[in-house]
Coordinates of C-alpha atoms in Angstrom, one line a residue:
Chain K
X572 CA 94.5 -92.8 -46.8
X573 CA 96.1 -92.5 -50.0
X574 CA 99.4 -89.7 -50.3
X575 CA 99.3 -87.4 -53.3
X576 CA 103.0 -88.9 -54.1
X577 CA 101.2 -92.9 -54.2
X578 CA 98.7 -91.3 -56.3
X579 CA 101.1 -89.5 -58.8
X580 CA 102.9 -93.3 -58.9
X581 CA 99.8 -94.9 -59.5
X582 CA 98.7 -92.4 -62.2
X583 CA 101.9 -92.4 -63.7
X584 CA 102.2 -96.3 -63.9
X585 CA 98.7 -96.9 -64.8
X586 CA 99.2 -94.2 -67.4
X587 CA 102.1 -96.0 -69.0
X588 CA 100.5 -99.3 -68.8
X589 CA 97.1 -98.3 -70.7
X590 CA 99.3 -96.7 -73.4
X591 CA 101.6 -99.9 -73.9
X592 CA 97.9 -102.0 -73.6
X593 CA 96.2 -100.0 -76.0
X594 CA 99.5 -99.8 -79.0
X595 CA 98.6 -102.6 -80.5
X596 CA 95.2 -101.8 -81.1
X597 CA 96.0 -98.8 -82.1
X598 CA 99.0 -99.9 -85.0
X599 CA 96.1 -103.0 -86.1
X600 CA 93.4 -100.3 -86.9
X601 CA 95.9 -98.2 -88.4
X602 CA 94.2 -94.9 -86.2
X603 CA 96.0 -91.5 -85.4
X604 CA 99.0 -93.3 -82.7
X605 CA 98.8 -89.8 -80.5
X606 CA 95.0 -89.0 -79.8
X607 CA 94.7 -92.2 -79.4
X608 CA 97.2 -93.4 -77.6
X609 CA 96.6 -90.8 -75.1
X610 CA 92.9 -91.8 -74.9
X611 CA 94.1 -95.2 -74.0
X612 CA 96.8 -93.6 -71.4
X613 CA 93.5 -92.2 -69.9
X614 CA 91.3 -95.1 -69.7
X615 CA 94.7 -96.7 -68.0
X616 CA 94.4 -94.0 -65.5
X617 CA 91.1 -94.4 -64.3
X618 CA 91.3 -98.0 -64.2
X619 CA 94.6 -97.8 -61.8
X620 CA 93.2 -95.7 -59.7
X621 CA 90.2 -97.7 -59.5
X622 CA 92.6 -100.8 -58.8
X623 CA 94.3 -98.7 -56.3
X624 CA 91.5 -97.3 -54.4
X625 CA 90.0 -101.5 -54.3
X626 CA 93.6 -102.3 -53.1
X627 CA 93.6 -99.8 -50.1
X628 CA 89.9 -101.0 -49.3
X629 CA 90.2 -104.7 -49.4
X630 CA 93.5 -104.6 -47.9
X631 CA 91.8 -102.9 -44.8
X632 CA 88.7 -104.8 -44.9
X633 CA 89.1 -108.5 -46.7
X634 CA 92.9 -109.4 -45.0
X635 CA 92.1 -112.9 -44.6
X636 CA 91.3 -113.7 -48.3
X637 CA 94.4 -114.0 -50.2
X638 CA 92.7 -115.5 -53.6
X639 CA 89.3 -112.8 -53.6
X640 CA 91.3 -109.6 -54.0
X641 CA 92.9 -111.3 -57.6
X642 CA 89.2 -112.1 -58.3
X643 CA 88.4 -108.7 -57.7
X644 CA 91.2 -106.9 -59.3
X645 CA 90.6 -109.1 -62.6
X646 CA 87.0 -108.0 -62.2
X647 CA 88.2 -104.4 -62.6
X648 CA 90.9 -104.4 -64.7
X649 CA 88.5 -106.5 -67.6
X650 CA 85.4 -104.3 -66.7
X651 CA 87.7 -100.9 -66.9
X652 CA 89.3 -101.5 -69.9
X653 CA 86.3 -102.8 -71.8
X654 CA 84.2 -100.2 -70.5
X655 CA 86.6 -97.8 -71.1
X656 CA 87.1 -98.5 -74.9
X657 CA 83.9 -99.1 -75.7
X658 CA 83.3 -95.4 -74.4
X659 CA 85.8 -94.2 -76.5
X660 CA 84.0 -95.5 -79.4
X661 CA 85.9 -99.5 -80.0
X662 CA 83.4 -101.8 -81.5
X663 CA 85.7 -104.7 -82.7
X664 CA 85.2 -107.9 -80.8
X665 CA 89.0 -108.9 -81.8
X666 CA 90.4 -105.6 -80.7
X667 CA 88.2 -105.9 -77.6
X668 CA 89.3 -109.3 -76.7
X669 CA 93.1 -108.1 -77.5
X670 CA 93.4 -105.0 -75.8
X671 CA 91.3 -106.8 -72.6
X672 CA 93.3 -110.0 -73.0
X673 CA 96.8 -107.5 -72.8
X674 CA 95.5 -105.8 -69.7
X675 CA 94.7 -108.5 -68.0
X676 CA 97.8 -110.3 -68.6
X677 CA 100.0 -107.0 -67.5
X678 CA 97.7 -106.3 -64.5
X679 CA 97.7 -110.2 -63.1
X680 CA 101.5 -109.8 -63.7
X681 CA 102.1 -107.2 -61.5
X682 CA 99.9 -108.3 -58.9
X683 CA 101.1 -111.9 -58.2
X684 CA 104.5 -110.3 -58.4
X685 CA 103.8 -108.1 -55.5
X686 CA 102.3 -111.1 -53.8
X687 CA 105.2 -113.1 -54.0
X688 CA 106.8 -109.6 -52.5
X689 CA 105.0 -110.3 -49.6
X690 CA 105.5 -113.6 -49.2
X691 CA 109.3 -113.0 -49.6
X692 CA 109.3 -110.3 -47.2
X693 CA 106.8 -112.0 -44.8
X694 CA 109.3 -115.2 -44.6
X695 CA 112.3 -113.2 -43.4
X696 CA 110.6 -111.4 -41.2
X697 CA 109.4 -114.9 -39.2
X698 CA 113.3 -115.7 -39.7
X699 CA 114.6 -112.4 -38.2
X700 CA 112.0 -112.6 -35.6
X701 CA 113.3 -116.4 -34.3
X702 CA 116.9 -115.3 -33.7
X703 CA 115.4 -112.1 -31.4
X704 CA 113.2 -113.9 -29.4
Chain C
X6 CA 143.6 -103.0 -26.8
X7 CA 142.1 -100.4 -28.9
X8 CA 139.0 -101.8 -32.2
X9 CA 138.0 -99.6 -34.6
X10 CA 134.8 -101.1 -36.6
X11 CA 135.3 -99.9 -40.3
X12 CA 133.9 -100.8 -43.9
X13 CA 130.7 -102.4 -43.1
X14 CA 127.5 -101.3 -44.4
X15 CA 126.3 -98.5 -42.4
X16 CA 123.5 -100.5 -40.0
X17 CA 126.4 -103.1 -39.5
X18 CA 128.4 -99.7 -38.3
X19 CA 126.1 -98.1 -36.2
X20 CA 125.4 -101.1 -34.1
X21 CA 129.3 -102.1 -33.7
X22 CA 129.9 -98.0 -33.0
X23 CA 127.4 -98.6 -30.5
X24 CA 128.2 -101.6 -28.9
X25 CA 131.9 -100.8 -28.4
X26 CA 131.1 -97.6 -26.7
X27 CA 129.1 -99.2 -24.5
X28 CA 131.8 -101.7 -23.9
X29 CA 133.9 -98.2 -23.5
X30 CA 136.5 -99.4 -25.7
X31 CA 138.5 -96.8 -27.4
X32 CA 138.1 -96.5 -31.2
X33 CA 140.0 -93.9 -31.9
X34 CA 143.3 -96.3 -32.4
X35 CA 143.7 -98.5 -35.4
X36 CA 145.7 -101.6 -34.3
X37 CA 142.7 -104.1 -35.0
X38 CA 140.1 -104.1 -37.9
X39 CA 136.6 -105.4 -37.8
X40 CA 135.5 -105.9 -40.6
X41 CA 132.4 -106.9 -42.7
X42 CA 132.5 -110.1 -45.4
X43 CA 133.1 -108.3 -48.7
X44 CA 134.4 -105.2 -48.0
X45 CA 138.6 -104.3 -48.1
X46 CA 140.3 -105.5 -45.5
X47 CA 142.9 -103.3 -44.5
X48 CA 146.5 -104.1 -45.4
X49 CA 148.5 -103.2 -41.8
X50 CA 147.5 -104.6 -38.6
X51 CA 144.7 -107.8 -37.5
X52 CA 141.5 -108.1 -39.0
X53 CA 138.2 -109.4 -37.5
X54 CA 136.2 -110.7 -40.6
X55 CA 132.5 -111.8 -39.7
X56 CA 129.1 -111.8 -41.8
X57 CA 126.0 -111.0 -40.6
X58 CA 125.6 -114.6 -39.2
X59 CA 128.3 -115.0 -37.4
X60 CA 127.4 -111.5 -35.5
X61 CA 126.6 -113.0 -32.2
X62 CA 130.1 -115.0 -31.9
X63 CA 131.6 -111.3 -33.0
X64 CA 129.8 -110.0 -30.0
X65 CA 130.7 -113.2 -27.6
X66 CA 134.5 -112.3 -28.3
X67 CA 134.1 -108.6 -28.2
X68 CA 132.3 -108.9 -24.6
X69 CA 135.1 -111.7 -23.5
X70 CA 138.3 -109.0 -24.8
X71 CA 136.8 -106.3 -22.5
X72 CA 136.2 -108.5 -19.4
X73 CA 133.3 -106.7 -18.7
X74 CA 130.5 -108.2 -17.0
X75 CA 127.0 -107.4 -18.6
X76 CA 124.9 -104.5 -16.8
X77 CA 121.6 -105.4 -15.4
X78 CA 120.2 -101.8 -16.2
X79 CA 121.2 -102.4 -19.7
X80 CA 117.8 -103.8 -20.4
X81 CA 115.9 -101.1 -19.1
X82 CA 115.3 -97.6 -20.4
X83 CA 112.8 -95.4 -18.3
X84 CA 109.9 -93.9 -19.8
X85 CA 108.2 -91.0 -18.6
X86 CA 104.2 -90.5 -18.1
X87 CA 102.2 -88.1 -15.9
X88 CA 105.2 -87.3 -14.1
X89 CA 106.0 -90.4 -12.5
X90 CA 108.7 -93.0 -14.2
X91 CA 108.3 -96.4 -15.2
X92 CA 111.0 -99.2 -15.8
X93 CA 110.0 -100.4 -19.4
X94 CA 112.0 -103.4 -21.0
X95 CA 113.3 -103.2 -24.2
X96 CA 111.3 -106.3 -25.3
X97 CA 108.3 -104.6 -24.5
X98 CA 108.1 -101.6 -26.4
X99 CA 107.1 -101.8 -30.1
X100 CA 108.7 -99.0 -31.5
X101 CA 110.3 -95.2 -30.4
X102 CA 109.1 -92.2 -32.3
X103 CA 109.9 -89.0 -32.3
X104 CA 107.4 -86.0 -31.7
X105 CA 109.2 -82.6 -32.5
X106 CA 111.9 -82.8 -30.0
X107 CA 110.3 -85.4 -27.7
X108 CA 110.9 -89.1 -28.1
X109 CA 108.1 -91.5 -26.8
X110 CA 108.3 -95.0 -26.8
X111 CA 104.9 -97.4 -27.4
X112 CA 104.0 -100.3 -25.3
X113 CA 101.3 -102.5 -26.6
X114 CA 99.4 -100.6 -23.9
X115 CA 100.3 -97.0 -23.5
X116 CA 102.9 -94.6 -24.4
X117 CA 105.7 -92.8 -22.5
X118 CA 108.8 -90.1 -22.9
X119 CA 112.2 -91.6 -23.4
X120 CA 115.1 -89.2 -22.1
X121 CA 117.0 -90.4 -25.2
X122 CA 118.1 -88.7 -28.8
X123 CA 116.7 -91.5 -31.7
X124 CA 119.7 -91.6 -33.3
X125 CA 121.5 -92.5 -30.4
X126 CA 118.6 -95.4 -29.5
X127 CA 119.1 -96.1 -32.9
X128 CA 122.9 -96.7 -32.6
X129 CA 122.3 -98.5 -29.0
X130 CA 119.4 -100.6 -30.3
X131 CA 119.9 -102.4 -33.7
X132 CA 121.7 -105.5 -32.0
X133 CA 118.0 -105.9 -30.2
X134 CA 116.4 -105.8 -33.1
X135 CA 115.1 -101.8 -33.3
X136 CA 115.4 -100.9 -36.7
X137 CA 115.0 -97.5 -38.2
X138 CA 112.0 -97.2 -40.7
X139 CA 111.9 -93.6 -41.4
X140 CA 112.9 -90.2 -40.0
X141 CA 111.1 -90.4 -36.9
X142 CA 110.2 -94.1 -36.4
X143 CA 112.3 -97.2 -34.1
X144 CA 110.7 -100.7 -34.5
X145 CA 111.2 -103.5 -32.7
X146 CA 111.1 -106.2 -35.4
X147 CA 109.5 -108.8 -32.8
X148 CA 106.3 -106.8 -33.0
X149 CA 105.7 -106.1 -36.5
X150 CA 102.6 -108.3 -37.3
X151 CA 103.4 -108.2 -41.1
X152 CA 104.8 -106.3 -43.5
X153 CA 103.0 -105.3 -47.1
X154 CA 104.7 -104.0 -50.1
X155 CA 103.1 -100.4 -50.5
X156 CA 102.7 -98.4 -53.2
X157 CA 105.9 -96.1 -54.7
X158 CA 108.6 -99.1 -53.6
X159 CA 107.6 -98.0 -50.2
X160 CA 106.4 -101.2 -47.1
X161 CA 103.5 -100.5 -44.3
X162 CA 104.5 -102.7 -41.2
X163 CA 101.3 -103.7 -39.0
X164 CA 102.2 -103.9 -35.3
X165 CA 100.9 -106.4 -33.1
X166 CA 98.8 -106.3 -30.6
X167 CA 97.6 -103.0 -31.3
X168 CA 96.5 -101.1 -34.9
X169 CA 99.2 -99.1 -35.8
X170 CA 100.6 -98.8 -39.1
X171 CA 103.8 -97.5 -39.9
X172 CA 105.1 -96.8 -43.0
X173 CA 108.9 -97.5 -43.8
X174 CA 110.2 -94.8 -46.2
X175 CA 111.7 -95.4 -49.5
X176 CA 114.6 -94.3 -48.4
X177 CA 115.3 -96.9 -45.8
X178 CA 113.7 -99.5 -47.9
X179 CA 116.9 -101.0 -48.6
X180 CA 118.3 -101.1 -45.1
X181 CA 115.1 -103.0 -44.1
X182 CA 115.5 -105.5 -46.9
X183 CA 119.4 -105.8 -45.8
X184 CA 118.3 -106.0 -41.9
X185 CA 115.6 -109.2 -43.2
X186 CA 118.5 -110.7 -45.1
X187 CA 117.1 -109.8 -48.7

């Protein structure tokens, strides 16, 4: 289940994120920075939460896969972002390619860094657990 | 000869607090210091400086200054169920929680009332490896299955053996990490 406080982090983060995706975009086609910018804060939204909601399920349901749920999440975050600007009315292959390139690259971050999280956590705890037993 | 444990961080506290009680040593004098790698050691009297591997010989000379033999009993804690009460080891209870003003303890298998305030369990427990994970939850870090980073810098533990998840609040995120050695 997800808590309304995880849901105001993840619409908060993913907020921030598709504004800082969408800026360059934005500053290249020489558009309005605020409408647009906030447009882009949007499409950032839905796609977290998206990203979010896939996290919660494949956690629960694909645990033995470590390599599909990047798959996946790359799958979103390139088919949210495109999607989500060509809704808004983007029709630039360059600024398509950027903006998707950007999200991808920021998305993929943060998720192998919360892998290697794991991994660093998940070590310690086999450590910790030795010297108990 | 009278130990008072001072200036470590506070899990390092808690479990010395309650070790030495249960020693019944009396740390209400302040002729020796124990304390913790990094933190001021005092300028009058003996200091005891030890880091968190060198714990167990801590403990070793601790037990061999008070004389005192180990209790039998002292593994034991006795849980309540349908009236009748069981003799439960420490190392087989996953984790204590508190519900209201009861505290249960979990076996892999069932579930029973412990006659025992959490934060005193919690005191008692840490040098067996029962950690505090939020306000009303005790693990016991042999059963946690794994541990994934959860969303708002907060960590969901799997138990094992049976399907619980338990969620370790932000705010003792950072005693968790310290407990793992991070």
């Amino acid at each position: 289940m997800i808590k309304l406080t995880d849901l105001f982090f993840t619409i908060a983060l993913s907020s921030c994120t598709g504004a800082l995706v969408g800026l360059p975009v934005i500053l290249m086609g020489d558009w309005d920075i605020f409408p647009n910018l906030m447009k882009s804060a949007f499409v950032g939204m839905i796609t977290g939460i998206t990203v979010r909601v896939a996290f919660t399920f494949f956690y629960r349901n694909l645990k033995n896969s470590s390599i599909l749920p990047f798959v996946i999440f790359f799958i979103i975050i390139a088919g949210g972002t495109c999607g989500g600007a060509c809704i808004l009315g983007l029709r630039n292959v360059l600024y398509h390619l950027i903006i998707t390139g950007l999200a991808e690259l920021t998305g993929m971050l943060m998720a192998i860094t919360g892998y290697n999280y794991y991994i660093k956590l998940n070590k310690s705890l086999e450590k910790i657990q030795k010297r108990f037993k | 000869m009278a130990i008072i444990p001072i200036t470590g961080s506070r899990n390092v506290e808690l479990y010395l607090k309650g070790f030495l009680q249960k020693l019944n040593f009396d740390i209400a004098d302040f002729h020796l210091y124990i304390v913790e790698k990094g933190q001021v050691i005092p300028e009058n009297g003996l200091s005891i400086v030890f880091d968190e591997t060198s714990i167990n010989s801590l403990r070793s000379l601790l037990e061999n200054l008070n004389g005192k033999p180990k209790e039998i009993s002292a593994d034991l804690v006795m849980g309540k169920k349908n009236d009748s009460y069981h003799p439960l080891t420490y190392s087989t209870i996953c984790y204590f929680f508190a519900q209201g003003n009861t505290v249960l303890c979990r076996t892999d298998a069932e579930q029973y009332e412990v006659n025992k305030k959490l934060y005193l369990l919690e005191a008692e427990l840490l040098s067996r490896g029962f950690l505090r994970i939020n306000k009303s939850v005790i693990i016991n870090v042999i059963w946690i299955a794994e541990i994934i980073p959860w969303f708002g810098g907060k960590l969901l533990l799997k138990v094992k053996m049976i399907k619980d998840e338990l969620e370790v609040s932000r705010n003792y995120v950072p005693a968790f990490k310290n407990f793992l050695g991070l």
